[in-house]
Structure formats: C-alpha cells, structure tokens
Amino acid sequence: MVRVIMTWDIQDNKEKDYIEFAVTELSPGLHALGLTISDVWYTLTGSGPEMIIFGMMENRADALGLLRSRDWRRLAERLNEYVENVRVKVVEPKGPFQL
C-alpha cells in the first residue's frame, strides 16, 4: 500500500464554492480513480497547508497512473479554480499500518 498526500490552500472568498466542489466532484472523482481517502484535515490556525488529504492506493504504479491520467488532470484543473499551492506526494509507509 502507498499513501497519496495532497495539500492546498483555499483561495480567499471561495470557501463555500470549494466545499460544494469537494463534496459533489472532488471526493467522488478521486474515489472513481481508485483512491481510498483515509483522512481529511482542515487547518484553522497556524502555518502550513489549509487542507491535507490522505489517500491510499494498492501500489506506487497505480498511484502514479492516477496522477498521469486525463481524468485526474481534469479534476485538478477544476480544483485549481478554488485553491492554490497544490502539492501531491506519493509515499510508501515506513512502518505497519492498516486500511
């Protein structure tokens, strides 16, 4: 198993539109691409990314395939209408974990 970690900041005055997009398009779209979302973190105060999304995929090749897919590019283009400072990482866990 690998983790896909996505972070971003919501653009000013786009919070409501972002939430609607996240619920109606982003989450279902990621699920359709094979990503199992395990955690969603929203940072209220302090520094660092405002949103952190943790997902799981079976292996690194599948995760990289997702990120290279046309469907991901379309979803990312839509995401960029509401957010900035997007970063995506694929990491292999250092210790045991369960889905």
mmCIF file with all atom_site columns, C-alpha atoms in Angstrom:
data_model
loop_
_atom_site.group_PDB
_atom_site.id
_atom_site.type_symbol
_atom_site.label_atom_id
_atom_site.label_alt_id
_atom_site.label_comp_id
_atom_site.label_asym_id
_atom_site.label_entity_id
_atom_site.label_seq_id
_atom_site.pdbx_PDB_ins_code
_atom_site.Cartn_x
_atom_site.Cartn_y
_atom_site.Cartn_z
_atom_site.occupancy
_atom_site.B_iso_or_equiv
_atom_site.pdbx_formal_charge
_atom_site.auth_seq_id
_atom_site.auth_comp_id
_atom_site.auth_asym_id
_atom_site.auth_atom_id
_atom_site.pdbx_PDB_model_num
ATOM 1  C CA . MET A 1 1  ? 0.000   0.000  0.000   1.00 0.00 ? 1  MET A CA 1
ATOM 2  C CA . VAL A 1 2  ? 1.079   3.581  -0.648  1.00 0.00 ? 2  VAL A CA 1
ATOM 3  C CA . ARG A 1 3  ? -0.228  6.880  0.595   1.00 0.00 ? 3  ARG A CA 1
ATOM 4  C CA . VAL A 1 4  ? -1.135  9.769  -1.647  1.00 0.00 ? 4  VAL A CA 1
ATOM 5  C CA . ILE A 1 5  ? -0.860  13.048 0.252   1.00 0.00 ? 5  ILE A CA 1
ATOM 6  C CA . MET A 1 6  ? -2.461  16.139 -1.257  1.00 0.00 ? 6  MET A CA 1
ATOM 7  C CA . THR A 1 7  ? -2.234  19.616 0.248   1.00 0.00 ? 7  THR A CA 1
ATOM 8  C CA . TRP A 1 8  ? -3.542  23.043 -0.745  1.00 0.00 ? 8  TRP A CA 1
ATOM 9  C CA . ASP A 1 9  ? -4.904  26.349 0.458   1.00 0.00 ? 9  ASP A CA 1
ATOM 10 C CA . ILE A 1 10 ? -8.414  27.532 -0.376  1.00 0.00 ? 10 ILE A CA 1
ATOM 11 C CA . GLN A 1 11 ? -8.463  30.847 -2.239  1.00 0.00 ? 11 GLN A CA 1
ATOM 12 C CA . ASP A 1 12 ? -9.905  33.816 -0.377  1.00 0.00 ? 12 ASP A CA 1
ATOM 13 C CA . ASN A 1 13 ? -13.694 34.146 -0.692  1.00 0.00 ? 13 ASN A CA 1
ATOM 14 C CA . LYS A 1 14 ? -14.018 30.742 -2.388  1.00 0.00 ? 14 LYS A CA 1
ATOM 15 C CA . GLU A 1 15 ? -14.595 28.594 0.694   1.00 0.00 ? 15 GLU A CA 1
ATOM 16 C CA . LYS A 1 16 ? -18.289 27.943 0.030   1.00 0.00 ? 16 LYS A CA 1
ATOM 17 C CA . ASP A 1 17 ? -17.700 27.091 -3.644  1.00 0.00 ? 17 ASP A CA 1
ATOM 18 C CA . TYR A 1 18 ? -14.744 24.875 -2.701  1.00 0.00 ? 18 TYR A CA 1
ATOM 19 C CA . ILE A 1 19 ? -16.801 22.893 -0.181  1.00 0.00 ? 19 ILE A CA 1
ATOM 20 C CA . GLU A 1 20 ? -19.543 22.308 -2.752  1.00 0.00 ? 20 GLU A CA 1
ATOM 21 C CA . PHE A 1 21 ? -16.950 21.208 -5.325  1.00 0.00 ? 21 PHE A CA 1
ATOM 22 C CA . ALA A 1 22 ? -15.175 18.949 -2.805  1.00 0.00 ? 22 ALA A CA 1
ATOM 23 C CA . VAL A 1 23 ? -18.399 17.171 -1.867  1.00 0.00 ? 23 VAL A CA 1
ATOM 24 C CA . THR A 1 24 ? -20.002 16.871 -5.303  1.00 0.00 ? 24 THR A CA 1
ATOM 25 C CA . GLU A 1 25 ? -16.984 16.421 -7.613  1.00 0.00 ? 25 GLU A CA 1
ATOM 26 C CA . LEU A 1 26 ? -13.607 16.026 -5.913  1.00 0.00 ? 26 LEU A CA 1
ATOM 27 C CA . SER A 1 27 ? -14.376 13.249 -3.450  1.00 0.00 ? 27 SER A CA 1
ATOM 28 C CA . PRO A 1 28 ? -16.450 11.160 -5.886  1.00 0.00 ? 28 PRO A CA 1
ATOM 29 C CA . GLY A 1 29 ? -13.878 11.785 -8.635  1.00 0.00 ? 29 GLY A CA 1
ATOM 30 C CA . LEU A 1 30 ? -10.960 10.610 -6.509  1.00 0.00 ? 30 LEU A CA 1
ATOM 31 C CA . HIS A 1 31 ? -12.934 7.536  -5.469  1.00 0.00 ? 31 HIS A CA 1
ATOM 32 C CA . ALA A 1 32 ? -13.740 6.744  -9.124  1.00 0.00 ? 32 ALA A CA 1
ATOM 33 C CA . LEU A 1 33 ? -10.000 6.954  -9.881  1.00 0.00 ? 33 LEU A CA 1
ATOM 34 C CA . GLY A 1 34 ? -9.322  4.297  -7.242  1.00 0.00 ? 34 GLY A CA 1
ATOM 35 C CA . LEU A 1 35 ? -8.122  6.463  -4.365  1.00 0.00 ? 35 LEU A CA 1
ATOM 36 C CA . THR A 1 36 ? -9.439  5.492  -0.939  1.00 0.00 ? 36 THR A CA 1
ATOM 37 C CA . ILE A 1 37 ? -9.490  8.653  1.177   1.00 0.00 ? 37 ILE A CA 1
ATOM 38 C CA . SER A 1 38 ? -8.471  7.844  4.743   1.00 0.00 ? 38 SER A CA 1
ATOM 39 C CA . ASP A 1 39 ? -8.172  11.296 6.328   1.00 0.00 ? 39 ASP A CA 1
ATOM 40 C CA . VAL A 1 40 ? -9.081  14.902 5.593   1.00 0.00 ? 40 VAL A CA 1
ATOM 41 C CA . TRP A 1 41 ? -7.554  17.646 7.742   1.00 0.00 ? 41 TRP A CA 1
ATOM 42 C CA . TYR A 1 42 ? -8.557  21.307 7.753   1.00 0.00 ? 42 TYR A CA 1
ATOM 43 C CA . THR A 1 43 ? -6.127  23.703 9.436   1.00 0.00 ? 43 THR A CA 1
ATOM 44 C CA . LEU A 1 44 ? -7.919  26.514 11.241  1.00 0.00 ? 44 LEU A CA 1
ATOM 45 C CA . THR A 1 45 ? -4.896  28.370 12.653  1.00 0.00 ? 45 THR A CA 1
ATOM 46 C CA . GLY A 1 46 ? -1.160  28.358 12.261  1.00 0.00 ? 46 GLY A CA 1
ATOM 47 C CA . SER A 1 47 ? 1.091   27.851 9.293   1.00 0.00 ? 47 SER A CA 1
ATOM 48 C CA . GLY A 1 48 ? 1.163   25.052 6.773   1.00 0.00 ? 48 GLY A CA 1
ATOM 49 C CA . PRO A 1 49 ? -1.370  23.944 4.200   1.00 0.00 ? 49 PRO A CA 1
ATOM 50 C CA . GLU A 1 50 ? -5.019  24.672 4.915   1.00 0.00 ? 50 GLU A CA 1
ATOM 51 C CA . MET A 1 51 ? -6.223  21.309 3.562   1.00 0.00 ? 51 MET A CA 1
ATOM 52 C CA . ILE A 1 52 ? -4.465  17.947 3.839   1.00 0.00 ? 52 ILE A CA 1
ATOM 53 C CA . ILE A 1 53 ? -5.982  14.883 2.171   1.00 0.00 ? 53 ILE A CA 1
ATOM 54 C CA . PHE A 1 54 ? -4.554  11.411 2.803   1.00 0.00 ? 54 PHE A CA 1
ATOM 55 C CA . GLY A 1 55 ? -5.470  8.613  0.428   1.00 0.00 ? 55 GLY A CA 1
ATOM 56 C CA . MET A 1 56 ? -4.423  5.021  -0.076  1.00 0.00 ? 56 MET A CA 1
ATOM 57 C CA . MET A 1 57 ? -3.737  3.005  -3.192  1.00 0.00 ? 57 MET A CA 1
ATOM 58 C CA . GLU A 1 58 ? -2.601  -0.559 -3.696  1.00 0.00 ? 58 GLU A CA 1
ATOM 59 C CA . ASN A 1 59 ? 0.837   0.300  -5.095  1.00 0.00 ? 59 ASN A CA 1
ATOM 60 C CA . ARG A 1 60 ? 3.064   3.107  -6.381  1.00 0.00 ? 60 ARG A CA 1
ATOM 61 C CA . ALA A 1 61 ? 2.417   2.289  -10.047 1.00 0.00 ? 61 ALA A CA 1
ATOM 62 C CA . ASP A 1 62 ? -1.352  2.693  -9.569  1.00 0.00 ? 62 ASP A CA 1
ATOM 63 C CA . ALA A 1 63 ? -0.868  5.986  -7.710  1.00 0.00 ? 63 ALA A CA 1
ATOM 64 C CA . LEU A 1 64 ? 1.410   7.372  -10.404 1.00 0.00 ? 64 LEU A CA 1
ATOM 65 C CA . GLY A 1 65 ? -1.014  6.161  -13.069 1.00 0.00 ? 65 GLY A CA 1
ATOM 66 C CA . LEU A 1 66 ? -3.810  8.063  -11.347 1.00 0.00 ? 66 LEU A CA 1
ATOM 67 C CA . LEU A 1 67 ? -1.724  11.252 -11.321 1.00 0.00 ? 67 LEU A CA 1
ATOM 68 C CA . ARG A 1 68 ? -0.871  10.868 -15.006 1.00 0.00 ? 68 ARG A CA 1
ATOM 69 C CA . SER A 1 69 ? -4.442  10.176 -16.085 1.00 0.00 ? 69 SER A CA 1
ATOM 70 C CA . ARG A 1 70 ? -6.586  12.502 -18.155 1.00 0.00 ? 70 ARG A CA 1
ATOM 71 C CA . ASP A 1 71 ? -9.360  12.246 -15.545 1.00 0.00 ? 71 ASP A CA 1
ATOM 72 C CA . TRP A 1 72 ? -7.010  13.454 -12.793 1.00 0.00 ? 72 TRP A CA 1
ATOM 73 C CA . ARG A 1 73 ? -5.851  16.371 -14.956 1.00 0.00 ? 73 ARG A CA 1
ATOM 74 C CA . ARG A 1 74 ? -9.475  17.429 -15.489 1.00 0.00 ? 74 ARG A CA 1
ATOM 75 C CA . LEU A 1 75 ? -10.212 17.144 -11.778 1.00 0.00 ? 75 LEU A CA 1
ATOM 76 C CA . ALA A 1 76 ? -7.040  19.082 -10.911 1.00 0.00 ? 76 ALA A CA 1
ATOM 77 C CA . GLU A 1 77 ? -7.988  21.855 -13.354 1.00 0.00 ? 77 GLU A CA 1
ATOM 78 C CA . ARG A 1 78 ? -11.352 22.195 -11.599 1.00 0.00 ? 78 ARG A CA 1
ATOM 79 C CA . LEU A 1 79 ? -9.661  22.071 -8.195  1.00 0.00 ? 79 LEU A CA 1
ATOM 80 C CA . ASN A 1 80 ? -7.355  24.927 -9.206  1.00 0.00 ? 80 ASN A CA 1
ATOM 81 C CA . GLU A 1 81 ? -10.412 27.160 -9.682  1.00 0.00 ? 81 GLU A CA 1
ATOM 82 C CA . TYR A 1 82 ? -10.814 27.146 -5.874  1.00 0.00 ? 82 TYR A CA 1
ATOM 83 C CA . VAL A 1 83 ? -7.386  26.504 -4.386  1.00 0.00 ? 83 VAL A CA 1
ATOM 84 C CA . GLU A 1 84 ? -3.703  27.434 -4.636  1.00 0.00 ? 84 GLU A CA 1
ATOM 85 C CA . ASN A 1 85 ? -0.372  25.985 -3.535  1.00 0.00 ? 85 ASN A CA 1
ATOM 86 C CA . VAL A 1 86 ? -1.337  22.451 -4.569  1.00 0.00 ? 86 VAL A CA 1
ATOM 87 C CA . ARG A 1 87 ? 1.167   19.722 -3.747  1.00 0.00 ? 87 ARG A CA 1
ATOM 88 C CA . VAL A 1 88 ? 0.807   15.972 -4.259  1.00 0.00 ? 88 VAL A CA 1
ATOM 89 C CA . LYS A 1 89 ? 3.146   13.282 -2.949  1.00 0.00 ? 89 LYS A CA 1
ATOM 90 C CA . VAL A 1 90 ? 3.155   9.509  -3.192  1.00 0.00 ? 90 VAL A CA 1
ATOM 91 C CA . VAL A 1 91 ? 4.876   7.926  -0.204  1.00 0.00 ? 91 VAL A CA 1
ATOM 92 C CA . GLU A 1 92 ? 5.473   4.420  0.974   1.00 0.00 ? 92 GLU A CA 1
ATOM 93 C CA . PRO A 1 93 ? 4.848   3.962  4.702   1.00 0.00 ? 93 PRO A CA 1
ATOM 94 C CA . LYS A 1 94 ? 7.852   3.320  6.900   1.00 0.00 ? 94 LYS A CA 1
ATOM 95 C CA . GLY A 1 95 ? 6.003   1.131  9.372   1.00 0.00 ? 95 GLY A CA 1
ATOM 96 C CA . PRO A 1 96 ? 2.940   -1.098 9.559   1.00 0.00 ? 96 PRO A CA 1
ATOM 97 C CA . PHE A 1 97 ? -0.496  0.389  9.045   1.00 0.00 ? 97 PHE A CA 1
ATOM 98 C CA . GLN A 1 98 ? -3.894  -0.889 8.117   1.00 0.00 ? 98 GLN A CA 1
ATOM 99 C CA . LEU A 1 99 ? -6.575  0.370  5.798   1.00 0.00 ? 99 LEU A CA 1
#
